[in-house]
Tab-separated table of C-alpha atoms in Angstrom:
chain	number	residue	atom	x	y	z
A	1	UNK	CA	7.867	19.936	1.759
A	2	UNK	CA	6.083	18.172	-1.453
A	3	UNK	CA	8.189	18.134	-4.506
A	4	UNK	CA	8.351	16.756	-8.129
A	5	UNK	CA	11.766	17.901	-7.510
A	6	UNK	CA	13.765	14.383	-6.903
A	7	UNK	CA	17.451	16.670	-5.474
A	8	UNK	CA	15.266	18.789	-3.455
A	9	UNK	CA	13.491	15.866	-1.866
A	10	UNK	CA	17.023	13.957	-1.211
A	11	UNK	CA	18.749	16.838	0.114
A	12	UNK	CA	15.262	17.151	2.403
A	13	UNK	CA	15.106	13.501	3.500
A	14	UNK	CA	18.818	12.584	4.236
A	15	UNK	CA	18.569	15.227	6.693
A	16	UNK	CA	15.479	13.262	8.331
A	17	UNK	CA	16.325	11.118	11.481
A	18	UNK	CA	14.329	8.178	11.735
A	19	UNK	CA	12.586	9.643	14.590
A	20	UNK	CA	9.154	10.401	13.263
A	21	UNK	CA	7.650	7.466	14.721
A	22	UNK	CA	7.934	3.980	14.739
A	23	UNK	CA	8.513	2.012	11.560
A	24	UNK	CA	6.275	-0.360	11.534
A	25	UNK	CA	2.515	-0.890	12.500
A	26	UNK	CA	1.416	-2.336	15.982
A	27	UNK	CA	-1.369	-4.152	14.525
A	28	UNK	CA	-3.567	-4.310	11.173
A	29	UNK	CA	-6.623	-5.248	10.021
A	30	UNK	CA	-8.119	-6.810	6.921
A	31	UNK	CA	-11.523	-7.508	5.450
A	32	UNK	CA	-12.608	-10.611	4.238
A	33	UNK	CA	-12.957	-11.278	0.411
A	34	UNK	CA	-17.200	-11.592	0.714
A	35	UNK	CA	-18.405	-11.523	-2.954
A	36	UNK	CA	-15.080	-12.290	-4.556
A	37	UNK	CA	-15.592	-11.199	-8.139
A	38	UNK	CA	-14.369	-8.556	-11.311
A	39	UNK	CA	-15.180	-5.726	-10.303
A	40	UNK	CA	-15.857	-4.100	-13.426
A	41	UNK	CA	-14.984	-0.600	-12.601
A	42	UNK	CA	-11.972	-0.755	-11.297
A	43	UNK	CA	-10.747	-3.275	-13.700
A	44	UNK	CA	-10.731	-0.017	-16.532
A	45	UNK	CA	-7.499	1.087	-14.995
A	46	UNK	CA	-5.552	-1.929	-13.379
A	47	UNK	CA	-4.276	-4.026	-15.785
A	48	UNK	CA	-3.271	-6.834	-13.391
A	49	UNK	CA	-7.209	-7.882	-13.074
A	50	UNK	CA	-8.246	-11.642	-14.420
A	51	UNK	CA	-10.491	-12.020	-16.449
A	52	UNK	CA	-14.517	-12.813	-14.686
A	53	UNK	CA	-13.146	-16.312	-14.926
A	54	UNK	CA	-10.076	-15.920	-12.783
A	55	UNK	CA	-11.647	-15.500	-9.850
A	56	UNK	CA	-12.014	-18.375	-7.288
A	57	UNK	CA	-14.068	-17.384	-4.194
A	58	UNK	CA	-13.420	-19.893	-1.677
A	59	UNK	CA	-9.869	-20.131	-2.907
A	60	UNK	CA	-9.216	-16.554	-1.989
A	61	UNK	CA	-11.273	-17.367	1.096
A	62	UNK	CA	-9.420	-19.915	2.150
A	63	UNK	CA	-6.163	-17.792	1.404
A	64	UNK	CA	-7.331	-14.912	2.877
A	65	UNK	CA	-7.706	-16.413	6.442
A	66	UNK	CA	-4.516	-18.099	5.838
A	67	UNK	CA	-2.776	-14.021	5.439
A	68	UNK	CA	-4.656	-13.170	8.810
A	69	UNK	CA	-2.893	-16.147	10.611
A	70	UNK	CA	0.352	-15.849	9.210
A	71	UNK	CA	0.574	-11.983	9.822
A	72	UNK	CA	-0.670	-13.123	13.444
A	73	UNK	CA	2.669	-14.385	14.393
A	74	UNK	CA	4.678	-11.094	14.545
A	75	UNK	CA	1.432	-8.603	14.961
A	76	UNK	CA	-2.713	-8.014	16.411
A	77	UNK	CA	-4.277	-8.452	12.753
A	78	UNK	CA	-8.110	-8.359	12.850
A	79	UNK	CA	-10.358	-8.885	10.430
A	80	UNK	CA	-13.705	-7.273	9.137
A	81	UNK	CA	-16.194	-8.904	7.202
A	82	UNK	CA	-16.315	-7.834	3.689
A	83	UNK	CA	-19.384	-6.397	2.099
A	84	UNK	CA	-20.982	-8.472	-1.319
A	85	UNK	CA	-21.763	-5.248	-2.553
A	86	UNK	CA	-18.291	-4.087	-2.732
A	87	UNK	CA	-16.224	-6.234	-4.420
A	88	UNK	CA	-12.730	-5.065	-3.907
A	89	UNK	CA	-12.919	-4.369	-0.278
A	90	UNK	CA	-10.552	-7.061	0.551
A	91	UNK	CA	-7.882	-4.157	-0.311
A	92	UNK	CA	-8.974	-1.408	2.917
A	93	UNK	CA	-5.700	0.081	2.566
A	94	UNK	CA	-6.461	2.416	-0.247
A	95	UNK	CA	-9.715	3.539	1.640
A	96	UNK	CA	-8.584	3.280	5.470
A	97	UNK	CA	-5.133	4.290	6.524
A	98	UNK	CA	-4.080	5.392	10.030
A	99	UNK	CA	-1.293	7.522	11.746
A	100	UNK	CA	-0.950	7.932	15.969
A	101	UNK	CA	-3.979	8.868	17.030
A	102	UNK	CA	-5.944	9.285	13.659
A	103	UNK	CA	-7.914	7.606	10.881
A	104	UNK	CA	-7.619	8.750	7.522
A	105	UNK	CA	-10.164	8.571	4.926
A	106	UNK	CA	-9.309	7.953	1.384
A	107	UNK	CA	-11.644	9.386	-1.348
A	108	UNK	CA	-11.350	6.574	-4.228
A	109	UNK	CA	-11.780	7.263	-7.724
A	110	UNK	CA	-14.685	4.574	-8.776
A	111	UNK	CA	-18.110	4.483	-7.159
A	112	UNK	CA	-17.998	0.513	-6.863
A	113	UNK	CA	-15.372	1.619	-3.977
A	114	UNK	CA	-16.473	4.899	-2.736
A	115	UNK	CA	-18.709	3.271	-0.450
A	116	UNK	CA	-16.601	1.544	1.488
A	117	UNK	CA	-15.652	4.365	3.282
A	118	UNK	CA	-18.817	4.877	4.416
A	119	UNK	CA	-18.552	1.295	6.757
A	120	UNK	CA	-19.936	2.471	10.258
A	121	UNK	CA	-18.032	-0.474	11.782
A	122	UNK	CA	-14.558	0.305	10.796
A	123	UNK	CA	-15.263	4.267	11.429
A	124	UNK	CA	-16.862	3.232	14.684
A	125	UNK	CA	-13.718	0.820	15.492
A	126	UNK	CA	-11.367	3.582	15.076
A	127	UNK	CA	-13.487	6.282	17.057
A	128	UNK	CA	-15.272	5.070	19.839
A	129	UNK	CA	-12.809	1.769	20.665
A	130	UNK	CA	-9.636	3.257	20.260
A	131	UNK	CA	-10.375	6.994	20.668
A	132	UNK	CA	-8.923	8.111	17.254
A	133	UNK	CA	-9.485	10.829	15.383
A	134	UNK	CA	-11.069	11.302	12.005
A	135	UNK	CA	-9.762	13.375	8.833
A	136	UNK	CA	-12.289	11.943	5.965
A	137	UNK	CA	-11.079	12.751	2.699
A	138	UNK	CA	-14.061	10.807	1.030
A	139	UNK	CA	-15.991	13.497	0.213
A	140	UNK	CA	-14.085	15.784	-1.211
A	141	UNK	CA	-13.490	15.833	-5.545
A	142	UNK	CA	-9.712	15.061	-5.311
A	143	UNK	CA	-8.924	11.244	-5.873
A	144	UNK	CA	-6.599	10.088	-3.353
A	145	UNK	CA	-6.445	6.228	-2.610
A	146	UNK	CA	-3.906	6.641	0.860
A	147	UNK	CA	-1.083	4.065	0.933
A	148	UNK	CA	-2.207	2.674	-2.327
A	149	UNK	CA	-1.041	5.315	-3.880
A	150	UNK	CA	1.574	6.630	-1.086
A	151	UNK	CA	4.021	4.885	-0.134
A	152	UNK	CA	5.600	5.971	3.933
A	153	UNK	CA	8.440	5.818	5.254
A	154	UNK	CA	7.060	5.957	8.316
A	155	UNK	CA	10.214	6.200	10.428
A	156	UNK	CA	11.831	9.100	9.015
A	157	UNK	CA	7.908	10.912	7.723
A	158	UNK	CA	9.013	10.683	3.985
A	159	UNK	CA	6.333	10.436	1.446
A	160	UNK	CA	6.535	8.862	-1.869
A	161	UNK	CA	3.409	9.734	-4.305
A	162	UNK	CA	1.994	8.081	-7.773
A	163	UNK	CA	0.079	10.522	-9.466
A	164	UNK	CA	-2.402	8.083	-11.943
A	165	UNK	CA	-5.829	8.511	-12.278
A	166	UNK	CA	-6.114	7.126	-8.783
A	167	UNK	CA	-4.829	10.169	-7.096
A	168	UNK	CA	-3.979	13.656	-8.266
A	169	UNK	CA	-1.368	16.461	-7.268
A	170	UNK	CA	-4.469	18.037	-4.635
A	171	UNK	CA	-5.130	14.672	-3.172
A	172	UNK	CA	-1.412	14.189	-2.512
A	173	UNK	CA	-1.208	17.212	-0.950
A	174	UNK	CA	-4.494	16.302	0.878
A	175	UNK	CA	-2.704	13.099	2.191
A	176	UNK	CA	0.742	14.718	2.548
A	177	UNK	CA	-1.223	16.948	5.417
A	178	UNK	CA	-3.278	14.268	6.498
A	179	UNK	CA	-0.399	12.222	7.819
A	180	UNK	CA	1.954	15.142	8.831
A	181	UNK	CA	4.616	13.962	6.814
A	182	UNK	CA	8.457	16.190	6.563
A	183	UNK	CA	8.442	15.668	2.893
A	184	UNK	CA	6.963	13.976	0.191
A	185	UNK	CA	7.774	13.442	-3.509
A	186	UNK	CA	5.459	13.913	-6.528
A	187	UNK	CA	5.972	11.567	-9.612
A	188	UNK	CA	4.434	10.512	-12.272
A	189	UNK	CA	3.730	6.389	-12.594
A	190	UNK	CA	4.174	4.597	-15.547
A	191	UNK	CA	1.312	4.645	-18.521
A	192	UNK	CA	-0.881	1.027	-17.250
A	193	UNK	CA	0.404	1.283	-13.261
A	194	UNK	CA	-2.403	2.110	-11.036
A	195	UNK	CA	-1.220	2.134	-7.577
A	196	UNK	CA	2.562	3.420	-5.840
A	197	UNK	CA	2.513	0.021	-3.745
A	198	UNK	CA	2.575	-2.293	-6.684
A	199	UNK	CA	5.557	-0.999	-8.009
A	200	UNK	CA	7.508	0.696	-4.363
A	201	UNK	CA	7.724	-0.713	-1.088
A	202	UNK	CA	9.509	1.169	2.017
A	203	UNK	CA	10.372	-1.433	4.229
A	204	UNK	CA	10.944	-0.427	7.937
A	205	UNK	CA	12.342	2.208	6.954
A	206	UNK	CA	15.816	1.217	5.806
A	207	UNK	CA	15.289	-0.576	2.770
A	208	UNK	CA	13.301	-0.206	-0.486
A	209	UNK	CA	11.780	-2.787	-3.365
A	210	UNK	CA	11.397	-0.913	-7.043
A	211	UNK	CA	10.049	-1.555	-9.727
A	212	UNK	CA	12.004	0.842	-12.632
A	213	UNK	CA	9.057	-0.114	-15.553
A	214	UNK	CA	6.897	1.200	-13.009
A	215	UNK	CA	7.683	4.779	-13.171
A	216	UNK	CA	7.538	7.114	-15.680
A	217	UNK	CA	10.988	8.706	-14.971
A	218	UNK	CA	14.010	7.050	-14.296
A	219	UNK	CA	15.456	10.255	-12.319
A	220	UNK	CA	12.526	9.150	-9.924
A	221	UNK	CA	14.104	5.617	-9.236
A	222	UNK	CA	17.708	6.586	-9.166
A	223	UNK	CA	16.405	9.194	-6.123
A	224	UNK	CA	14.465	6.388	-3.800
A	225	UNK	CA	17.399	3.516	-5.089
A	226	UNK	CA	20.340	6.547	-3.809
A	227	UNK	CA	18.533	7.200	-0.441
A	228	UNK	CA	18.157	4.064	0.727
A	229	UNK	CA	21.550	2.505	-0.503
A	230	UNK	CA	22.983	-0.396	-0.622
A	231	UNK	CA	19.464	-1.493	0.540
A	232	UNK	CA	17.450	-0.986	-2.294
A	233	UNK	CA	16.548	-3.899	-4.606
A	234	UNK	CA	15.480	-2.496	-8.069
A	235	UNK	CA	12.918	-5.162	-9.536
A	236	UNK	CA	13.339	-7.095	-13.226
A	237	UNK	CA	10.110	-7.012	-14.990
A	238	UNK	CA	9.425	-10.795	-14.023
A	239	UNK	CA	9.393	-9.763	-10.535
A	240	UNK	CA	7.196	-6.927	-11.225
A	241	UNK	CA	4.625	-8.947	-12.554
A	242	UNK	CA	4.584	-11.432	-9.492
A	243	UNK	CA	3.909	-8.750	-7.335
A	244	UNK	CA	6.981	-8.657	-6.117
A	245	UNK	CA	7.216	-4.758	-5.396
A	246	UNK	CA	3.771	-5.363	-3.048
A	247	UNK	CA	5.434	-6.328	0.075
A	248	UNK	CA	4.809	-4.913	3.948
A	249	UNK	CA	6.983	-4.982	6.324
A	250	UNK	CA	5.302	-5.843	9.123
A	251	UNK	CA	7.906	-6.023	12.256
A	252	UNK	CA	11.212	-4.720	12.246
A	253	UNK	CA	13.379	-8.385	10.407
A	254	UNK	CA	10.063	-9.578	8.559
A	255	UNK	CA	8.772	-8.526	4.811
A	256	UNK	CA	6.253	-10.158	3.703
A	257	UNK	CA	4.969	-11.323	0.116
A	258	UNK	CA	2.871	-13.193	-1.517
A	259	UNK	CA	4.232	-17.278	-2.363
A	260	UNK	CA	4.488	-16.258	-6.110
A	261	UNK	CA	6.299	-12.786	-5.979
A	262	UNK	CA	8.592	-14.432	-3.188
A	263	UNK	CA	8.873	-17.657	-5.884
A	264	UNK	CA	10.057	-14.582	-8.116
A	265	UNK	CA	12.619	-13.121	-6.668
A	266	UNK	CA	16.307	-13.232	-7.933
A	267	UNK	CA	19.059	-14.320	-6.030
A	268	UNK	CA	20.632	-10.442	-6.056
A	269	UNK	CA	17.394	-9.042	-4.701
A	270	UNK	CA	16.867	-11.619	-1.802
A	271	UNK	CA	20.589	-10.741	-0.820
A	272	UNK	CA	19.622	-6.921	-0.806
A	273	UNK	CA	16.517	-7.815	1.315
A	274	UNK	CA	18.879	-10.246	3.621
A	275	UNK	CA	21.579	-7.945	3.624
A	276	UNK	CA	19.276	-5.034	5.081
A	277	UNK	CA	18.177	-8.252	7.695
A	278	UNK	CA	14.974	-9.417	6.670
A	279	UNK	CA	13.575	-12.858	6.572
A	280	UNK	CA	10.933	-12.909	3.208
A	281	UNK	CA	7.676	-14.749	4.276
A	282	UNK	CA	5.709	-15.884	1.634
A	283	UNK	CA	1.913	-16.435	1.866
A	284	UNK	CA	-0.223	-18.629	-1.104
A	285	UNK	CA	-2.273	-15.490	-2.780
A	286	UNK	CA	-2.471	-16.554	-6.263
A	287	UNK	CA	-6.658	-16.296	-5.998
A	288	UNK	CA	-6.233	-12.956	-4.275
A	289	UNK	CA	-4.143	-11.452	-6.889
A	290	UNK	CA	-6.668	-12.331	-9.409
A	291	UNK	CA	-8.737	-8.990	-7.976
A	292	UNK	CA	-5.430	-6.727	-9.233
A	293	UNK	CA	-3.528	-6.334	-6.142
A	294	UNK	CA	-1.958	-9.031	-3.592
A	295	UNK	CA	-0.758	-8.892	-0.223
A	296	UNK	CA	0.237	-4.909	0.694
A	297	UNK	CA	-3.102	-4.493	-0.753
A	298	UNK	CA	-5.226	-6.742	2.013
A	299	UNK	CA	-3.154	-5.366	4.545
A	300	UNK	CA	-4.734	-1.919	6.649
A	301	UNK	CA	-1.955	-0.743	9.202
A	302	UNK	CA	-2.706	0.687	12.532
A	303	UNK	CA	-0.417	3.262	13.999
């Protein structure tokens, strides 16, 4: 099933056991912030970008290998060099996403990041090292920028798609099939948001972080807050902007955030987030988030 309908999709997903596979990743992989600058591009439709001047290269250096060793204590995380020439590569997720056995291609909407999914290494990782298979969306017209713009539930195979100009209703569908997923629901995002993940996180598939001023209709929120009740922290629009709402869970009692959306939180969301029996980790991104995303961004899963 993919739906804009929101009491189609919760009659749909309730009756989903959390037996679609495992609900969090066995490893990840990032790649390095090389050539840490504006990317000019992408900055025309995410509002969260500094300013040229923002940007800090060795800071985000430096932060960046601090991310790979933190999310080294619960799981494999590798890391591939980044690429001068592309600029925002440090976020692979919206290019390179992966379930059991397969790597998906994303097919982004600016050119400045369409050829990152050309890297040889990382298709080459994926296909001769681990023996997956390939489904390469890249060339096709229909933007769709994978778990930037879809959000998984990846225990129960529950889809949660952001149409923006980063991913229309064919490239949902595109990654709906990709990823063999029970259901997924269509929404709109709100006017300025251009990814799902800033503003929705699933975390191991018994909790949720929203972000209401992120989407367009409220119906939308009330359906992802109802399903995964009482766990679902709905985000004030401080914690919004902190990047709050881009968090991973990345073993079954850790989500992780970035130190200043983790600095953000309110005392009523922690307890939601506690209460559902995580422990928030906070890692120093400020740098990072200069480029318009911050740690769910870096972060490529491997299934």
């Amino acid at each position: 099933m993919i739906t804009r309908d929101t009491n189609a999709f919760l009659d749909a997903a309730r009756g989903c056991a959390p037996d679609f596979g495992p609900a969090t990743a066995k490893a990840a992989f990032l790649v390095s912030p090389e050539g840490f600058t504006r990317a000019d591009e992408s900055a025309s439709d995410n509002r969260y970008m500094a300013d040229a001047g923002g940007f800090d290269a060795q800071r985000a250096g430096t932060q960046h290998r601090g991310l790979q060793a933190a999310l080294s204590s619960v799981l494999p995380t590798l890391c591939f060099p980044g690429n001068p020439a592309a600029p925002d590569g440090l976020f692979p997720n919206n290019v390179f996403a992966t379930a059991p056995g397969r790597l998906v291609v994303g097919r982004m909407r600016h050119p400045v990041r369409q050829r990152e999914a050309a890297r040889p290494d990382i298709r080459g990782f994926f296909r001769d090292v681990l023996g997956y298979a390939e489904i390469d969306l890249s060339t096709q017209p229909h933007a769709c920028e994978l778990t930037g713009a879809l959000v998984i539930d990846r225990a129960r195979g529950l889809g949660f798609c952001g149409l923006s100009e980063r991913c229309d209703e064919a490239g949902a569908r595109l990654m709906h099939e990709a990823f063999g997923l029970r259901a997924t629901l269509l929404f709109d995002l709100a006017p300025g948001e251009y990814h799902t993940n800033v503003v929705l996180a699933v975390l191991a598939g018994r909790a949720a972080i929203v972000c209401p001023d992120g989407f367009a209709d409220p119906a939308v929120v009330e359906a992802i807050a109802a399903l995964y009740a009482p766990h679902a922290a709905q985000l004030t629009p401080a914690e919004h902007a902190a990047f709050a709402g881009n968090a991973i869970s990345a073993s079954a009692d850790t989500v992780w955030m970035s130190e200043g959306a983790a600095a953000a939180l309110s005392s009523a969301s922690r307890d939601v987030l506690e209460s559902a029996g995580f422990a928030v980790h906070p890692v120093p991104l400020d740098a990072i988030e200069a480029a318009g995303g911050s740690l769910r961004c870096c972060v490529a899963e491997i299934y």
